[in-house]
PDB file of C-alpha atoms in Angstrom:
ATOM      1  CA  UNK D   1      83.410 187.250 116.857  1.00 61.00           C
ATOM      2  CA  UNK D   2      83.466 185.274 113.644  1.00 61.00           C
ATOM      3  CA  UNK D   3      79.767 184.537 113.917  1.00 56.00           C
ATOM      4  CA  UNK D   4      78.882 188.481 114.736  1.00 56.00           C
ATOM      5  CA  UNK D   5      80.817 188.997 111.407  1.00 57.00           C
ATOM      6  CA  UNK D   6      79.595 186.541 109.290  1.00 58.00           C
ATOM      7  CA  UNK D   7      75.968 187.667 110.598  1.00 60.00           C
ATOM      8  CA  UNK D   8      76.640 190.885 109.690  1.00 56.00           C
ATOM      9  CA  UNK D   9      77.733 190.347 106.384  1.00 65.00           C
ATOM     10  CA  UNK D  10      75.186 187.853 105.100  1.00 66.00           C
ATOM     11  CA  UNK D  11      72.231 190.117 106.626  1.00 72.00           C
ATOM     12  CA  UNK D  12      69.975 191.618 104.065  1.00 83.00           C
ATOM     13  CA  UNK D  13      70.381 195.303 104.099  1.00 83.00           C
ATOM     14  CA  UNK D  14      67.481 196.111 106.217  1.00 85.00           C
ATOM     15  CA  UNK D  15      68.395 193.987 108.736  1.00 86.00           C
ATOM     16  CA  UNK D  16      72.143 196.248 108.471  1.00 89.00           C
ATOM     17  CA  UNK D  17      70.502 199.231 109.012  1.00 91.00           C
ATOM     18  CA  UNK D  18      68.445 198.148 112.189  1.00 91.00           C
ATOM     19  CA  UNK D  19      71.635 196.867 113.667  1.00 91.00           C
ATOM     20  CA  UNK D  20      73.022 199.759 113.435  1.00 95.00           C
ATOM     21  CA  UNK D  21      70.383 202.111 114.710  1.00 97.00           C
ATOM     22  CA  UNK D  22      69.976 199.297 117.870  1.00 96.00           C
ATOM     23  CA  UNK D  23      73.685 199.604 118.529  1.00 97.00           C
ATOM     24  CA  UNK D  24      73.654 203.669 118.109  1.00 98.00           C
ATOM     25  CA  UNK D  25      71.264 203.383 120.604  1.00 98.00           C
ATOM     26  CA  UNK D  26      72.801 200.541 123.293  1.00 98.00           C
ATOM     27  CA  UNK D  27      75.860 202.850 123.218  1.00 98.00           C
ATOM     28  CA  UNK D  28      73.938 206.049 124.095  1.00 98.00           C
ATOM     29  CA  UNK D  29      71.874 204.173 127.228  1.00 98.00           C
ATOM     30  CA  UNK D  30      75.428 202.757 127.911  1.00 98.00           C
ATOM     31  CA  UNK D  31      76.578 207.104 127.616  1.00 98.00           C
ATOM     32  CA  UNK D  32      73.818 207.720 130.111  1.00 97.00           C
ATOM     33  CA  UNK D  33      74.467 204.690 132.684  1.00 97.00           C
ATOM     34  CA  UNK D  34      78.168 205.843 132.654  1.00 97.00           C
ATOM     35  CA  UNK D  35      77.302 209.531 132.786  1.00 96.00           C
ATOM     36  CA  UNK D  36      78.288 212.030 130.157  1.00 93.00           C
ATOM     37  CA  UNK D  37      80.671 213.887 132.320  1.00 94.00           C
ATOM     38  CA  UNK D  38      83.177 211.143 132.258  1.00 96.00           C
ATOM     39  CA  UNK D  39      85.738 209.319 129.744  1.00 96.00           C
ATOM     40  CA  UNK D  40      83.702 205.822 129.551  1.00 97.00           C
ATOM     41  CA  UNK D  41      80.834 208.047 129.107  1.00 97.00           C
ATOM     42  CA  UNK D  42      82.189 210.006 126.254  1.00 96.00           C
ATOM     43  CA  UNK D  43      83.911 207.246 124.430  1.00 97.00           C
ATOM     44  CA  UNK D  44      79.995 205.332 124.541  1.00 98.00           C
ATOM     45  CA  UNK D  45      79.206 208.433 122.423  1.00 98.00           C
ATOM     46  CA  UNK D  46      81.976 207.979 120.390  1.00 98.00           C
ATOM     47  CA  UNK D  47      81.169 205.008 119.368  1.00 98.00           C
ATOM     48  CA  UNK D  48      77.219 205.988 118.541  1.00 98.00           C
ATOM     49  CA  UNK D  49      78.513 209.029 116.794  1.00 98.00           C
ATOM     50  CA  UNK D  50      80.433 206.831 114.319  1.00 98.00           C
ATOM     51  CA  UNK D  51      77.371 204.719 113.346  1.00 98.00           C
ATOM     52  CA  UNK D  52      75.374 207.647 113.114  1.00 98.00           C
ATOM     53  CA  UNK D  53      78.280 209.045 110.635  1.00 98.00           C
ATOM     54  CA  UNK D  54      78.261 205.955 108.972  1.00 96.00           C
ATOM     55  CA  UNK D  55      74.767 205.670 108.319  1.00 97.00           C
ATOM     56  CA  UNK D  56      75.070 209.618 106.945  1.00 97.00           C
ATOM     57  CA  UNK D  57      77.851 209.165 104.684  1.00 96.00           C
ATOM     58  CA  UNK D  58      76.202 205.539 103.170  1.00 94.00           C
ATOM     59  CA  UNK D  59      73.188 207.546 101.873  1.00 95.00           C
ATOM     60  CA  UNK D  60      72.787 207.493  98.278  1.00 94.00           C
ATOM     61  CA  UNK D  61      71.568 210.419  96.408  1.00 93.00           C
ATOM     62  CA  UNK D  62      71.055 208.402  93.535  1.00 94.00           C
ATOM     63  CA  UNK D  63      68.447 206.461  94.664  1.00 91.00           C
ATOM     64  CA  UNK D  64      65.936 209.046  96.259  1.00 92.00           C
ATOM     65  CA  UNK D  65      67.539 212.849  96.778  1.00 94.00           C
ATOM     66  CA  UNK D  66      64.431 213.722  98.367  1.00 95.00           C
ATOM     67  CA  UNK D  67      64.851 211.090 101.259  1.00 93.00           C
ATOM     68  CA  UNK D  68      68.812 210.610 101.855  1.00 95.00           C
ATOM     69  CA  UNK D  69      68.351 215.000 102.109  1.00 96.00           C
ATOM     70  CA  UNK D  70      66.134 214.309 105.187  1.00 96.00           C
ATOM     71  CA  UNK D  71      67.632 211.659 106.730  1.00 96.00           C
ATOM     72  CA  UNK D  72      71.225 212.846 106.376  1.00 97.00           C
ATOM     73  CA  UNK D  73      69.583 216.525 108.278  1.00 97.00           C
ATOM     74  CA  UNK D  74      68.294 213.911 110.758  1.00 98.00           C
ATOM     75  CA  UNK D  75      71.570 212.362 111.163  1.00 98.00           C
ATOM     76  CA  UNK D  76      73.734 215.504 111.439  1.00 98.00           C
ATOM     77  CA  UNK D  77      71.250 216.568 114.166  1.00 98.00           C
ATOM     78  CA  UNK D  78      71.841 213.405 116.060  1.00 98.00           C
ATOM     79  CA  UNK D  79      75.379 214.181 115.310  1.00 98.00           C
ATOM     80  CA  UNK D  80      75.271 217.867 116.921  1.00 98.00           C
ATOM     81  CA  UNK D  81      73.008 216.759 119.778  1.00 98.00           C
ATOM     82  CA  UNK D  82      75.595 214.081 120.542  1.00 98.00           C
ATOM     83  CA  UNK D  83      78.134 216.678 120.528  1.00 98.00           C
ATOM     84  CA  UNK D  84      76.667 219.389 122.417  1.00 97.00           C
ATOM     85  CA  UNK D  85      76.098 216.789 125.436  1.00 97.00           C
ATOM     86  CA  UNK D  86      79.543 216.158 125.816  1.00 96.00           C
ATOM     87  CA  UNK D  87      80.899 219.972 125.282  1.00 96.00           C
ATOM     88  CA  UNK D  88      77.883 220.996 127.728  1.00 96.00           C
ATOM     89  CA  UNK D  89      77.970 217.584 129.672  1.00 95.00           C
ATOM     90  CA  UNK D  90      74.074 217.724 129.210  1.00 94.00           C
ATOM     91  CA  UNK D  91      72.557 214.602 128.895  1.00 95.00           C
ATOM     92  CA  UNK D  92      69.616 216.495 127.055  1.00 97.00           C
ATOM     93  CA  UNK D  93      71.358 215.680 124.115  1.00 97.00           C
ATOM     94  CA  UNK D  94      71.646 212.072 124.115  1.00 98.00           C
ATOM     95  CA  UNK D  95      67.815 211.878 124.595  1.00 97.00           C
ATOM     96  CA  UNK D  96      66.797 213.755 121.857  1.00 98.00           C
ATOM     97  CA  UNK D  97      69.143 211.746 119.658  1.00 98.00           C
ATOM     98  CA  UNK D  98      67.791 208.691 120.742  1.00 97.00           C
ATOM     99  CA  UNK D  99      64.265 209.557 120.218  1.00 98.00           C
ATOM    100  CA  UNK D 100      65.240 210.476 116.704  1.00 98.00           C
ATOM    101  CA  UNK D 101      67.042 207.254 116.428  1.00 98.00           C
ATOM    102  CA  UNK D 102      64.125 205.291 117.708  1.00 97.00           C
ATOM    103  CA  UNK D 103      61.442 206.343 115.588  1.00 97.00           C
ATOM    104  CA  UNK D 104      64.135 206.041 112.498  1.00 96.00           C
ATOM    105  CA  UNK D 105      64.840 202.533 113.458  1.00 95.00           C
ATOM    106  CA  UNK D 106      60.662 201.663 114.266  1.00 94.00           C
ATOM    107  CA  UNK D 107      60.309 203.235 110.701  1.00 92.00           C
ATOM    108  CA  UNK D 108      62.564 200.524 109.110  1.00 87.00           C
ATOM    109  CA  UNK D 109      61.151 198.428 110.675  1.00 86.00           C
ATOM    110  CA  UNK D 110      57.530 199.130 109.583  1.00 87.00           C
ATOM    111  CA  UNK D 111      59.391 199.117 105.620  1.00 80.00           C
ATOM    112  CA  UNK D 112      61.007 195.842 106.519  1.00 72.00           C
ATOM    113  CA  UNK D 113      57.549 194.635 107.327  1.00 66.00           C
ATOM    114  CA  UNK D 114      55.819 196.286 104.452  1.00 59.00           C
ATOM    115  CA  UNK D 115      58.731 194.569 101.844  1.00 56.00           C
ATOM    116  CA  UNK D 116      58.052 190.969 103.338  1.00 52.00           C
ATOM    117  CA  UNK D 117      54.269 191.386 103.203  1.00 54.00           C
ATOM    118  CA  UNK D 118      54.464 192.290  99.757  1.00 49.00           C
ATOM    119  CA  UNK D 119      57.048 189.474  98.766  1.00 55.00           C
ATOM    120  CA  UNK D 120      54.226 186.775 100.546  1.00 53.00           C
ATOM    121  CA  UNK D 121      51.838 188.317  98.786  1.00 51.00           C
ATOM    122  CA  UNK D 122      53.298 188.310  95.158  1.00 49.00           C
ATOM    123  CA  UNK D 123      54.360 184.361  95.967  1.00 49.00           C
TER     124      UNK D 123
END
């Protein structure tokens, strides 16, 4: 546990936001293995809704309107698909949030990837 949390709060931002879109998505597959219709299954989407929360609420405004305005649509979706699979007990949901999720998360990574290329470059 102290390693996980010193990880976590030496990691570069980037690396913050993958982790959290990789465990938003562990705890879905985990939703699905346990099946949406029961408690263990539920409280797995708990657990992704928060991140997916968290990531919403952490978006700045400041820094691109324009952006954090799509992302935080994308996020309440995930949000509302999350929720409508446990109300409905349709596991529906919990795909199409972790499509979104996946191609969110493959997008940081692709800026990640873009940010250290440039930083080799300019060195």
């Amino acid at each position: 546990d102290s390693y996980m949390a010193a990880s976590v709060e030496t990691a570069p931002p980037l690396k913050i936001v993958r982790m959290l879109y990789e465990g938003a998505i562990r705890f879905i597959s985990r939703a699905e293995d346990a099946g949406i219709e029961t408690p263990e299954g539920s409280a797995w989407v708990g657990r992704a809704d928060a991140i997916i929360k968290e990531l919403r609420i952490s978006l700045d405004p400041n820094r691109d309107a324009e952006v954090c305005e799509q992302l935080g649509g994308l996020y309440l979706f995930c949000e509302e698909e999350l929720a409508r699979a446990v109300q409905e007990k349709d596991e529906a949901g919990l795909t199409n949030a972790c499509e979104i999720l996946g191609i969110l998360k493959d997008a940081w990574l692709e800026a990640g990837s873009v940010t250290t290329q440039l930083g080799e470059s300019a060195a």
